Short mmCIF file of N, CA, C and O and ligand atoms in Angstrom, two decimals:
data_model
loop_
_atom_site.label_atom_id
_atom_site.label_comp_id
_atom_site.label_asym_id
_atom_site.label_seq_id
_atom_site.Cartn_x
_atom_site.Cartn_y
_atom_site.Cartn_z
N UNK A 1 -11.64 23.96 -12.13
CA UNK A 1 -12.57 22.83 -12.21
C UNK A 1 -11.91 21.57 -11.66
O UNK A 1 -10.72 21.32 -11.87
N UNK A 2 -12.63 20.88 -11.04
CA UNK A 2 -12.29 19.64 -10.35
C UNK A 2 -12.33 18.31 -11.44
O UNK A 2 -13.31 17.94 -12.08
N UNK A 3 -11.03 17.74 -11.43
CA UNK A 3 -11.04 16.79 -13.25
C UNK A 3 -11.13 15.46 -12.24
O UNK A 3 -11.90 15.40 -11.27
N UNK A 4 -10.02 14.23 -12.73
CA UNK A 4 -9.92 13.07 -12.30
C UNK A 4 -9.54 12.21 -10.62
O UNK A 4 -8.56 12.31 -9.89
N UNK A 5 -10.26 11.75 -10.55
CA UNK A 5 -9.23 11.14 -9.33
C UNK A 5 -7.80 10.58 -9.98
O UNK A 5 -7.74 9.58 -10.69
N UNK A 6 -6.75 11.33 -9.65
CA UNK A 6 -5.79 10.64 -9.71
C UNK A 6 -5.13 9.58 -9.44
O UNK A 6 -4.73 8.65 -10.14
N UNK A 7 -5.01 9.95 -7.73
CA UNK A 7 -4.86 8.35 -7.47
C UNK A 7 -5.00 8.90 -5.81
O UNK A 7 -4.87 10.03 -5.34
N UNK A 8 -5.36 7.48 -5.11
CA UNK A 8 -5.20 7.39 -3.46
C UNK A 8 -3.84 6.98 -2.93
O UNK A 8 -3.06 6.08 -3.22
N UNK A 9 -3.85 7.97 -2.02
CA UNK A 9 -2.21 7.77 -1.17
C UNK A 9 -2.09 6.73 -0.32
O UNK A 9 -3.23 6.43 0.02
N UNK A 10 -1.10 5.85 0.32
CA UNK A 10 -1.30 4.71 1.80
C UNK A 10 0.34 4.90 1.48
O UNK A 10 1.04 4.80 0.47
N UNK A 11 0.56 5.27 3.01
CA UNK A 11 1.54 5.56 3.63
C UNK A 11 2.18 4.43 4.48
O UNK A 11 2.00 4.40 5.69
N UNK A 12 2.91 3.52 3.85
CA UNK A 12 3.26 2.54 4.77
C UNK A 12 5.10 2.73 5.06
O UNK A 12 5.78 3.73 4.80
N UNK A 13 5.42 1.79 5.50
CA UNK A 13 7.23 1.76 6.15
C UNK A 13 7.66 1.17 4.89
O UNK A 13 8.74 1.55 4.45
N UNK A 14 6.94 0.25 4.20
CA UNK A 14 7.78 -0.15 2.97
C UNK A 14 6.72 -0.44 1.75
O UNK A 14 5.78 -1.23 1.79
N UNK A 15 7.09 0.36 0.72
CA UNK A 15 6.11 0.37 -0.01
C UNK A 15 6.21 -0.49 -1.42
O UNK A 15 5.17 -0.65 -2.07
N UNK A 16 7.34 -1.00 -1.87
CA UNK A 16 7.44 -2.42 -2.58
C UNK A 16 6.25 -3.41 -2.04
O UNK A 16 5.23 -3.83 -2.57
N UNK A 17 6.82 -3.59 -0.81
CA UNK A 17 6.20 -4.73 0.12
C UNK A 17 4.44 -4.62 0.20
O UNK A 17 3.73 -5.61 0.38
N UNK A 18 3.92 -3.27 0.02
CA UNK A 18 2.54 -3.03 0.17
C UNK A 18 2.37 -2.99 -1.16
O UNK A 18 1.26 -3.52 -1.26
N UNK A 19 2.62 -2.79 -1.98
CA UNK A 19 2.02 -2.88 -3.14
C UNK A 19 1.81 -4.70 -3.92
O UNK A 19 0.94 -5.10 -4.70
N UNK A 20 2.65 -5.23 -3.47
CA UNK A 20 3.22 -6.34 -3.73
C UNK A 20 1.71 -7.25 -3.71
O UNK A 20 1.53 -8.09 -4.59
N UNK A 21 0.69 -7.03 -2.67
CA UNK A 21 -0.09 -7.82 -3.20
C UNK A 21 -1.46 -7.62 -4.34
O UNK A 21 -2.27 -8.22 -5.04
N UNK A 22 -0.90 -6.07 -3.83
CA UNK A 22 -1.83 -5.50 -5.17
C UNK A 22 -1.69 -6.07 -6.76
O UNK A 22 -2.42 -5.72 -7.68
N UNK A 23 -0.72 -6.91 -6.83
CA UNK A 23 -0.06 -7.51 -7.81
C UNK A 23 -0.33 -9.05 -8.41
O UNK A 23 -0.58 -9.48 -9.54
N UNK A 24 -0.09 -9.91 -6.62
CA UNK A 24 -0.59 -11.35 -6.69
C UNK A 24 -1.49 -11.41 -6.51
O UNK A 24 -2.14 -12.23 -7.15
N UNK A 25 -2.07 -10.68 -5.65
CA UNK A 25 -3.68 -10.98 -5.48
C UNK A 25 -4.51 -10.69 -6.60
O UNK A 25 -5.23 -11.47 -7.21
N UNK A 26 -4.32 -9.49 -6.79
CA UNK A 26 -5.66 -8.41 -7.67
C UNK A 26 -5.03 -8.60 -9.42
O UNK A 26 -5.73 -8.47 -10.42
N UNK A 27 -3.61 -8.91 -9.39
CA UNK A 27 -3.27 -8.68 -10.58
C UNK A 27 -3.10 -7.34 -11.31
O UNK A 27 -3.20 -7.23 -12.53
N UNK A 28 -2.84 -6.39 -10.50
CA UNK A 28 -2.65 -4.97 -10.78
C UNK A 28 -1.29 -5.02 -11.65
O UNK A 28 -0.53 -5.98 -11.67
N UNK A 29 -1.12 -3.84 -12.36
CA UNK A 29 0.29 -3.53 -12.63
C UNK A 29 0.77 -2.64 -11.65
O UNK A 29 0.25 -1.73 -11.01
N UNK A 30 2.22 -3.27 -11.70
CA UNK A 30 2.83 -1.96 -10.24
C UNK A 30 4.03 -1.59 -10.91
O UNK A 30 4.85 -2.34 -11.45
N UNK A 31 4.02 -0.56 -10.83
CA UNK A 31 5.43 0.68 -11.37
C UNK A 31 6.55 0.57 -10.82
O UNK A 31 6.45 0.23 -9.64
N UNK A 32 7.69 0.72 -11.23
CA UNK A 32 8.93 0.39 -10.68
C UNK A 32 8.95 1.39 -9.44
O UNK A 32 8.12 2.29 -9.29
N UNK A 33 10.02 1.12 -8.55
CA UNK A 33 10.06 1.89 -7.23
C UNK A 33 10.75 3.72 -7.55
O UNK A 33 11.90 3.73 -7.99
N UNK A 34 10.26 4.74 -7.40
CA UNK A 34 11.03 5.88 -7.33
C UNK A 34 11.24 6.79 -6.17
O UNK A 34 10.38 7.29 -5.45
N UNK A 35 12.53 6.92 -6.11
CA UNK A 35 12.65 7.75 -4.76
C UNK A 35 12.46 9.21 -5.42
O UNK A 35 12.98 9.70 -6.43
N UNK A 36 11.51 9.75 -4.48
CA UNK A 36 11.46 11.41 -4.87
C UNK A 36 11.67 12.32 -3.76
O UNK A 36 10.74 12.94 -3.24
N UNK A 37 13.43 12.42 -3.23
CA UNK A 37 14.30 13.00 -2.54
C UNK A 37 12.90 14.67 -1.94
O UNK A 37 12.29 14.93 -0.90
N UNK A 38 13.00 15.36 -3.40
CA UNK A 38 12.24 16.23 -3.13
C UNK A 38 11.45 16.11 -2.04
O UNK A 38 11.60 16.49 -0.88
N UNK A 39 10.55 15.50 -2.60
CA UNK A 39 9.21 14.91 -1.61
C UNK A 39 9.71 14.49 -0.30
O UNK A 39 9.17 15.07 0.65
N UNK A 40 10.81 13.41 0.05
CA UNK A 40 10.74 12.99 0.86
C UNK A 40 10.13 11.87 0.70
O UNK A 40 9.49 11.37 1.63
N UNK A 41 10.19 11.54 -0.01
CA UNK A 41 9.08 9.80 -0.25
C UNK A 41 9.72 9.06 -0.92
O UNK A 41 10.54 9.40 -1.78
N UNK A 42 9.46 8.12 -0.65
CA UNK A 42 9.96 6.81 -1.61
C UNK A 42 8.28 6.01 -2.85
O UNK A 42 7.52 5.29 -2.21
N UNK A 43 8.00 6.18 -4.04
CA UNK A 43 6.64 6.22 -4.59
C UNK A 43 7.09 4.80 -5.54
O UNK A 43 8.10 4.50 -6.17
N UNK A 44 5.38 3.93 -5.19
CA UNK A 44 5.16 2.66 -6.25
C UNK A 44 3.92 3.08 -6.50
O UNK A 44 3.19 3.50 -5.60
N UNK A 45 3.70 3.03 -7.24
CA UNK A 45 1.57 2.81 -7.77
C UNK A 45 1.04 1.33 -8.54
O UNK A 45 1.69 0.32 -8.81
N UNK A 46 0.04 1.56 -8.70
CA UNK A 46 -0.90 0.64 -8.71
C UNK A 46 -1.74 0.73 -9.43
O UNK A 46 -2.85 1.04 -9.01
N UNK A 47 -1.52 0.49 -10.85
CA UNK A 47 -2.38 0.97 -12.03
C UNK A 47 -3.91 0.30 -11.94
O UNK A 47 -4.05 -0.89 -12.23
N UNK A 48 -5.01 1.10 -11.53
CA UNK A 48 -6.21 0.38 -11.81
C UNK A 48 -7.35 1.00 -13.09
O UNK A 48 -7.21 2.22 -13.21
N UNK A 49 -8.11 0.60 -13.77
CA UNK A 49 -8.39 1.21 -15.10
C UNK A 49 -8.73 2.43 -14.90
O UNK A 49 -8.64 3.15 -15.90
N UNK A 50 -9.32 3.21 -13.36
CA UNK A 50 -9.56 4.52 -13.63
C UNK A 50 -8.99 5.25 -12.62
O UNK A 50 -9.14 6.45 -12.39
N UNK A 51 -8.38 4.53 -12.09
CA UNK A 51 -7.24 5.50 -11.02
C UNK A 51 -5.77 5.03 -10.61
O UNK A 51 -5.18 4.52 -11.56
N UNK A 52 -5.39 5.06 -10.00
CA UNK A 52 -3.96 4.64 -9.47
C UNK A 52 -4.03 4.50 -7.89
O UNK A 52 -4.94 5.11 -7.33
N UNK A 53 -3.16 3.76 -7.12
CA UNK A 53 -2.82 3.72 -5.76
C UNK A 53 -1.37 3.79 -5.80
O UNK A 53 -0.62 3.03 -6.41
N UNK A 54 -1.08 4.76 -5.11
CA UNK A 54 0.29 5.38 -4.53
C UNK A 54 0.81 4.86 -3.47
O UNK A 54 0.37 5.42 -2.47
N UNK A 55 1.79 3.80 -3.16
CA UNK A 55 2.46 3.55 -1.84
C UNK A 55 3.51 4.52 -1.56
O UNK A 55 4.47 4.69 -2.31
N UNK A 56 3.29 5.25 -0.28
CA UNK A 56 4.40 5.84 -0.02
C UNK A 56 4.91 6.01 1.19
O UNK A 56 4.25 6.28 2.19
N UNK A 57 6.61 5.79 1.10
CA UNK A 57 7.57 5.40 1.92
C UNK A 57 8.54 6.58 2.26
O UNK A 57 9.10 7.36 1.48
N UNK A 58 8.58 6.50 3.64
CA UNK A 58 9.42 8.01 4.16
C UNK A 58 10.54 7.42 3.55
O UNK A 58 10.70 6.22 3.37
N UNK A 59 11.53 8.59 3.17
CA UNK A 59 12.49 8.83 2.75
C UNK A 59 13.39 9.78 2.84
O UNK A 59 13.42 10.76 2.09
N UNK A 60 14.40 9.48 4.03
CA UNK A 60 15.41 10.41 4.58
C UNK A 60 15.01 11.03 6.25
O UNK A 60 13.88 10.63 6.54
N UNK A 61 15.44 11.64 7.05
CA UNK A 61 14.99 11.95 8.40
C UNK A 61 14.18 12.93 8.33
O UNK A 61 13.63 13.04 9.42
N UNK A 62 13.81 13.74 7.57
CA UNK A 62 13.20 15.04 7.59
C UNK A 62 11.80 14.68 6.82
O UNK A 62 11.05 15.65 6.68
N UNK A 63 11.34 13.40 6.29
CA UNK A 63 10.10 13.17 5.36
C UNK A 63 9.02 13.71 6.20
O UNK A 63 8.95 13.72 7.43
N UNK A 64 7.92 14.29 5.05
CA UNK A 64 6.91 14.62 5.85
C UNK A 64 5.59 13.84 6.10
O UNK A 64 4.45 14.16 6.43
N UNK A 65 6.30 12.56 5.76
CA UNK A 65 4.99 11.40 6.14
C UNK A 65 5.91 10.48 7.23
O UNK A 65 5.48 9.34 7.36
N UNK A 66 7.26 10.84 8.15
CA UNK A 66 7.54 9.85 8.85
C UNK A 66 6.59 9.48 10.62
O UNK A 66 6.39 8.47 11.29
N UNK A 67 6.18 11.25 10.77
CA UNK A 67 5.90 10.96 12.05
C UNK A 67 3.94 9.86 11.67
O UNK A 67 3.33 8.98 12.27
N UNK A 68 3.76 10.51 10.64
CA UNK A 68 2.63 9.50 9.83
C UNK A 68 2.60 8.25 9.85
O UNK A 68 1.68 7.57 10.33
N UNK A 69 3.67 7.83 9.31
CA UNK A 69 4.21 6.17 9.41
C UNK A 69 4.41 5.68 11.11
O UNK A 69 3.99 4.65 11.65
N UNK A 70 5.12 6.72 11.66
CA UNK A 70 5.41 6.61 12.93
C UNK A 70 4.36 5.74 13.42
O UNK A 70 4.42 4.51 13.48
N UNK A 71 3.22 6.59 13.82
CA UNK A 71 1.85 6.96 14.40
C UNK A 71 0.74 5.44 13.63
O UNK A 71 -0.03 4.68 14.22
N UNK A 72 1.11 5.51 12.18
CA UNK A 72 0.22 4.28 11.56
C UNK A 72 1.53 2.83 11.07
O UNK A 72 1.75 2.43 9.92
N UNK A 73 2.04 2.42 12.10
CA UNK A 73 2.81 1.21 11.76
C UNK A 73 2.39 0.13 10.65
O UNK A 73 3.28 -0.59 10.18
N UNK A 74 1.32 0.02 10.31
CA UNK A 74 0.50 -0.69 9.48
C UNK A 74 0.53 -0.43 8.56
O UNK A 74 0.54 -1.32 7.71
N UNK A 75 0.56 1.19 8.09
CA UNK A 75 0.10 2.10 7.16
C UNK A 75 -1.64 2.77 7.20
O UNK A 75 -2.41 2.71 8.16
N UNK A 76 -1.84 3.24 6.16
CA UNK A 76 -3.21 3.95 6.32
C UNK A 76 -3.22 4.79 5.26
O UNK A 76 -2.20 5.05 4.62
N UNK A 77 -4.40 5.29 5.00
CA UNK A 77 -4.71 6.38 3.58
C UNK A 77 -4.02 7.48 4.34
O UNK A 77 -3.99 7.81 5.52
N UNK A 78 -3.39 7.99 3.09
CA UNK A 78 -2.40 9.18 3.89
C UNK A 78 -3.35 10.63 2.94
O UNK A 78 -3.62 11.64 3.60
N UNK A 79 -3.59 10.59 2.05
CA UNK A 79 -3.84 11.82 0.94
C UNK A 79 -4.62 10.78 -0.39
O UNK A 79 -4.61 9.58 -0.67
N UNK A 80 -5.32 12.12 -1.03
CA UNK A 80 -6.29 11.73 -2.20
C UNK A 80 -5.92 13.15 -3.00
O UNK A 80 -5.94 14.29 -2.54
N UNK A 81 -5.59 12.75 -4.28
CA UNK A 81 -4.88 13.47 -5.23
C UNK A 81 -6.30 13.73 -6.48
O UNK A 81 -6.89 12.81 -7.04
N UNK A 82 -6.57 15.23 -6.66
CA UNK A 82 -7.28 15.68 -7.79
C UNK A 82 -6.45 16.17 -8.88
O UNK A 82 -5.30 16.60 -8.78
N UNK A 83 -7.24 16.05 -10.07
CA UNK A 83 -6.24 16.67 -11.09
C UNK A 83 -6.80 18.07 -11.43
O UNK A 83 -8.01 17.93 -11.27
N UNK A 84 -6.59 19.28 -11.79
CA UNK A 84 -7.06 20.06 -12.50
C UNK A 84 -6.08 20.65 -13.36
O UNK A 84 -4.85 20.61 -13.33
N UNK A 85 -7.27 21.50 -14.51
CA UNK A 85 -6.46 21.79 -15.55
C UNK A 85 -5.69 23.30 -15.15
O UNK A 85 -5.47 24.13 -16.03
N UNK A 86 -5.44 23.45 -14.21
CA UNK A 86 -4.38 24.73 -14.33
C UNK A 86 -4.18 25.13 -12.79
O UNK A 86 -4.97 25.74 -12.08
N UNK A 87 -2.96 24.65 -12.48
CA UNK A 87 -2.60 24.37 -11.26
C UNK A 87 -2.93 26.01 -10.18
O UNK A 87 -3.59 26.08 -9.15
N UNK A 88 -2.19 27.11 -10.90
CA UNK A 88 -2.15 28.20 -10.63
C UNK A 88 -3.39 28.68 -10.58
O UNK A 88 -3.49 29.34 -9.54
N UNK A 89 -4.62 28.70 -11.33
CA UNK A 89 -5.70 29.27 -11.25
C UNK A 89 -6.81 28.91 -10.55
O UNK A 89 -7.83 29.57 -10.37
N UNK A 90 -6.31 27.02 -9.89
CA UNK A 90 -6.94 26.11 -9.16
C UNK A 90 -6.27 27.10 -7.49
O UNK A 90 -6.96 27.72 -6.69
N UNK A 91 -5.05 26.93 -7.48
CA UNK A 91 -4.38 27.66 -6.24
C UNK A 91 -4.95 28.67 -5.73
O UNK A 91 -5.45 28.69 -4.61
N UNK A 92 -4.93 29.75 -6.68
CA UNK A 92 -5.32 31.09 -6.74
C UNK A 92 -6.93 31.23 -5.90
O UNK A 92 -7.20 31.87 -4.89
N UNK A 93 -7.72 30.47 -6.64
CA UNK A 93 -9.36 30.23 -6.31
C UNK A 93 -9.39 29.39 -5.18
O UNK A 93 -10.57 29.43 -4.82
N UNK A 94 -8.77 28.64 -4.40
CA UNK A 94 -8.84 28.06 -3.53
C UNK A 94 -8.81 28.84 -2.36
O UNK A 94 -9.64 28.94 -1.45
N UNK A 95 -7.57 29.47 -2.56
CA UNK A 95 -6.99 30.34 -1.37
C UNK A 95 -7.98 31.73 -1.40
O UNK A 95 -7.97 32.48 -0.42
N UNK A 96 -8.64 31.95 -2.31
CA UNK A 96 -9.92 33.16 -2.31
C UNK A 96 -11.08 32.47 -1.69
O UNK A 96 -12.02 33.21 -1.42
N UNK A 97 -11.19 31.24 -1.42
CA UNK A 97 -11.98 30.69 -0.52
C UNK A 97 -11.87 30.27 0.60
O UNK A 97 -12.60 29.71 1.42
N UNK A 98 -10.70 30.66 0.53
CA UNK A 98 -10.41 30.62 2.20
C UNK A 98 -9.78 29.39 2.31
O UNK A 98 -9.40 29.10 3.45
N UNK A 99 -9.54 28.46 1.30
CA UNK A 99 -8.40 27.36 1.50
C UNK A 99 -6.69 27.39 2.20
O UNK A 99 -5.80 28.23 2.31
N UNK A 100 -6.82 26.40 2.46
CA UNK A 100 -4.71 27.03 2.88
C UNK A 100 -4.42 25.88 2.27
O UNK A 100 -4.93 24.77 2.46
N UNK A 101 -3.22 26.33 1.24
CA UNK A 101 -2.02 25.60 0.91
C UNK A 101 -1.14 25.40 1.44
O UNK A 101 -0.55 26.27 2.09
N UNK A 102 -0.62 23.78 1.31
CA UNK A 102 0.42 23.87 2.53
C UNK A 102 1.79 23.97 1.51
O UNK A 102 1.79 23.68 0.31
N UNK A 103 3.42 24.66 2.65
CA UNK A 103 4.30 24.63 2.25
C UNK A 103 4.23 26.07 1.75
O UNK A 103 3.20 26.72 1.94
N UNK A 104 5.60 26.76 0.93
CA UNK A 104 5.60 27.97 0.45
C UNK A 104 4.55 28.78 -0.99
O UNK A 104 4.63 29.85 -1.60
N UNK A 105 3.40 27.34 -1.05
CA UNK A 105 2.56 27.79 -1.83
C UNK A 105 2.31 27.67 -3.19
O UNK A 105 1.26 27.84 -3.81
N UNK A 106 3.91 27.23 -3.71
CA UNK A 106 4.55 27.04 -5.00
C UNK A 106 4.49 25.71 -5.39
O UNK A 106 5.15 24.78 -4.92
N UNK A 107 3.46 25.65 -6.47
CA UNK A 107 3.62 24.02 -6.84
C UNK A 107 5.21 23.01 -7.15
O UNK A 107 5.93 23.31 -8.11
N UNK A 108 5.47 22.19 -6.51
CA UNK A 108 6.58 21.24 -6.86
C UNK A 108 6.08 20.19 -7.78
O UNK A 108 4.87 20.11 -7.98
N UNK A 109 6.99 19.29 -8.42
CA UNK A 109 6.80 18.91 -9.60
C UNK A 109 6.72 17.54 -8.63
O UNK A 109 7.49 17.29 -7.70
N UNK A 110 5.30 16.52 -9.20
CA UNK A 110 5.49 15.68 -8.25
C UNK A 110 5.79 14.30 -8.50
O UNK A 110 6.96 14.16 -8.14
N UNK A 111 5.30 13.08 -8.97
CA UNK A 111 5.63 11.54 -8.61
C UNK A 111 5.28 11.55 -10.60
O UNK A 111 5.90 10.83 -11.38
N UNK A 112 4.46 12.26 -10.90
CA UNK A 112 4.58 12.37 -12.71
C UNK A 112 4.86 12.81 -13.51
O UNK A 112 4.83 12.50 -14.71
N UNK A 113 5.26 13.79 -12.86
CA UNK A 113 6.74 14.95 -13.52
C UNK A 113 5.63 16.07 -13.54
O UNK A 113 6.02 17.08 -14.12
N UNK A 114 4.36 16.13 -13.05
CA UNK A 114 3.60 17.67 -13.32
C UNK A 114 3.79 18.38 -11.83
O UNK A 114 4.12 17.88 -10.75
N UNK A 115 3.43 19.86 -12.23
CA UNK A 115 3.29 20.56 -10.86
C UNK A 115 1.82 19.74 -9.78
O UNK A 115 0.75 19.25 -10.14
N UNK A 116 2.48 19.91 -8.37
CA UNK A 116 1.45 19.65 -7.34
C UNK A 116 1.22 20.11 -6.62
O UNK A 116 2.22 20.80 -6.43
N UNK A 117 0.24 20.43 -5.57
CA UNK A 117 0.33 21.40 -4.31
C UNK A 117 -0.37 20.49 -2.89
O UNK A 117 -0.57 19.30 -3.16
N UNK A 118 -0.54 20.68 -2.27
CA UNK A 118 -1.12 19.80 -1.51
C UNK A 118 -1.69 21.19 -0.33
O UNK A 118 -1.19 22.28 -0.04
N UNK A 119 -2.91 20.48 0.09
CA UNK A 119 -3.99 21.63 0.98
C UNK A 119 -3.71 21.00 1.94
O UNK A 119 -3.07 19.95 2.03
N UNK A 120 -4.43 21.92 3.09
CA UNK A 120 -4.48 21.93 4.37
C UNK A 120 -6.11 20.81 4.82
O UNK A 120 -7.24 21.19 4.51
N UNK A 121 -5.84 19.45 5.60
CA UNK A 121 -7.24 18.94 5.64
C UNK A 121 -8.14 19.50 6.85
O UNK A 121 -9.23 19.01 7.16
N UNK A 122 -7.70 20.30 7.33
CA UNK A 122 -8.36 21.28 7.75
C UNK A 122 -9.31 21.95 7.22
O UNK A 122 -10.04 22.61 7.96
N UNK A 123 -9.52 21.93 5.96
CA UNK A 123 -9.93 22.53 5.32
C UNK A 123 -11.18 21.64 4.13
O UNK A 123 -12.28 22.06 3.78
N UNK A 124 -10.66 20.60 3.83
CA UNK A 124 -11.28 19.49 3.20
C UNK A 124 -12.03 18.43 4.21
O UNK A 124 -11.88 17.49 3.43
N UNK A 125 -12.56 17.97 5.07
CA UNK A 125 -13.51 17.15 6.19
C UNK A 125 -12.14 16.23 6.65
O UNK A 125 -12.45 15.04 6.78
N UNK A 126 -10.85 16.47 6.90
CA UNK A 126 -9.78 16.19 7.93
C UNK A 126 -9.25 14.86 6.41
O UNK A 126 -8.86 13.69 6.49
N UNK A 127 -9.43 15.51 5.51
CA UNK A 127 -8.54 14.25 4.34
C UNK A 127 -7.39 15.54 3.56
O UNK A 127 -7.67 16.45 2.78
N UNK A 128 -6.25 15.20 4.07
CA UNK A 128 -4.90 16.02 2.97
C UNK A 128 -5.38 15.47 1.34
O UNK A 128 -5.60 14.32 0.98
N UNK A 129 -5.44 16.56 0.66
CA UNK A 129 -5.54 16.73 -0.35
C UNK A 129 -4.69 17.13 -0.97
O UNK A 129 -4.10 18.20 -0.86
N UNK A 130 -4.49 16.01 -1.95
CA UNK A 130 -3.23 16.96 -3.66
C UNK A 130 -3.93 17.78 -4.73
O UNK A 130 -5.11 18.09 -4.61
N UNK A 131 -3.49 18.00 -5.36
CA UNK A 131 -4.06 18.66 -6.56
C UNK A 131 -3.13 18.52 -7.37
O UNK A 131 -1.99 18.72 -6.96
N UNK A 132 -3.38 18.04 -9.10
CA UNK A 132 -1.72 18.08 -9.77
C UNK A 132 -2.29 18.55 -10.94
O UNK A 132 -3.52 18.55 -10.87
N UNK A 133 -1.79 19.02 -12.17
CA UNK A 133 -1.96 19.78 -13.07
C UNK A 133 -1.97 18.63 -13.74
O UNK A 133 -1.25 17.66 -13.52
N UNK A 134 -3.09 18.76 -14.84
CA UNK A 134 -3.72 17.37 -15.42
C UNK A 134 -3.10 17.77 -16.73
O UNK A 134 -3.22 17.05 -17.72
CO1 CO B 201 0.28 11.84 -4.15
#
């Protein structure tokens, strides 16, 4: 079953700096900075009462949002994150529909300490999709 919007992704070169007005302007709360090596990202969010915004910053030569950043110097919506309640049985049913998961398939633990997987937007109307275990 398809639960919460989690939160929206924007992929910029520095993501302190983009979140930053989410802060003075809007008055958001913004989360301290975490690098998540794993990922390849550098992650701030953007607490809003029913979702979150994710800034995220390549991190290291091999990230898989650099040629992204590359390509959007500005930044840009990179991914939109769903929650469901059972990561594996969400996986499982996806890929019986003919979904593709990207990567070896195996949820990694992601920016909230739960498992995540991320699809192919090939598959979703050309938007990368997360999925994280709610
Ligand atoms: Co995300």
């Amino acid at each position: 079953m398809l639960g919460r919007l989690n939160h929206v992704a924007i992929a910029v070169a520095d993501a302190e700096k983009a979140a930053k007005i989410y802060r003075t302007a809007f008055g958001a709360e913004i989360s301290a900075t975490v690098p998540l090596p794993e990922h390849g990202v550098i992650t701030v969010f953007a607490t809003l009462p029913n979702t979150k915004i994710e800034f995220i910053q390549p991190l290291g030569a091999d990230s898989p949002i650099a040629k992204f950043v590359e390509r959007n110097p500005d930044g840009g919506i990179h991914h939109i994150c769903y929650e469901v309640p059972d990561i594996i049985a969400a996986r499982d049913n996806l890929i019986k529909e003919g979904a593709r998961v990207l990567g070896d398939g195996q949820p990694k633990i992601g920016a909230h300490g739960k498992p995540v997987l991320f699809l192919h937007p090939k598959d979703f109307s050309g938007a990368l999709v997360e999925i994280e275990q709610s």
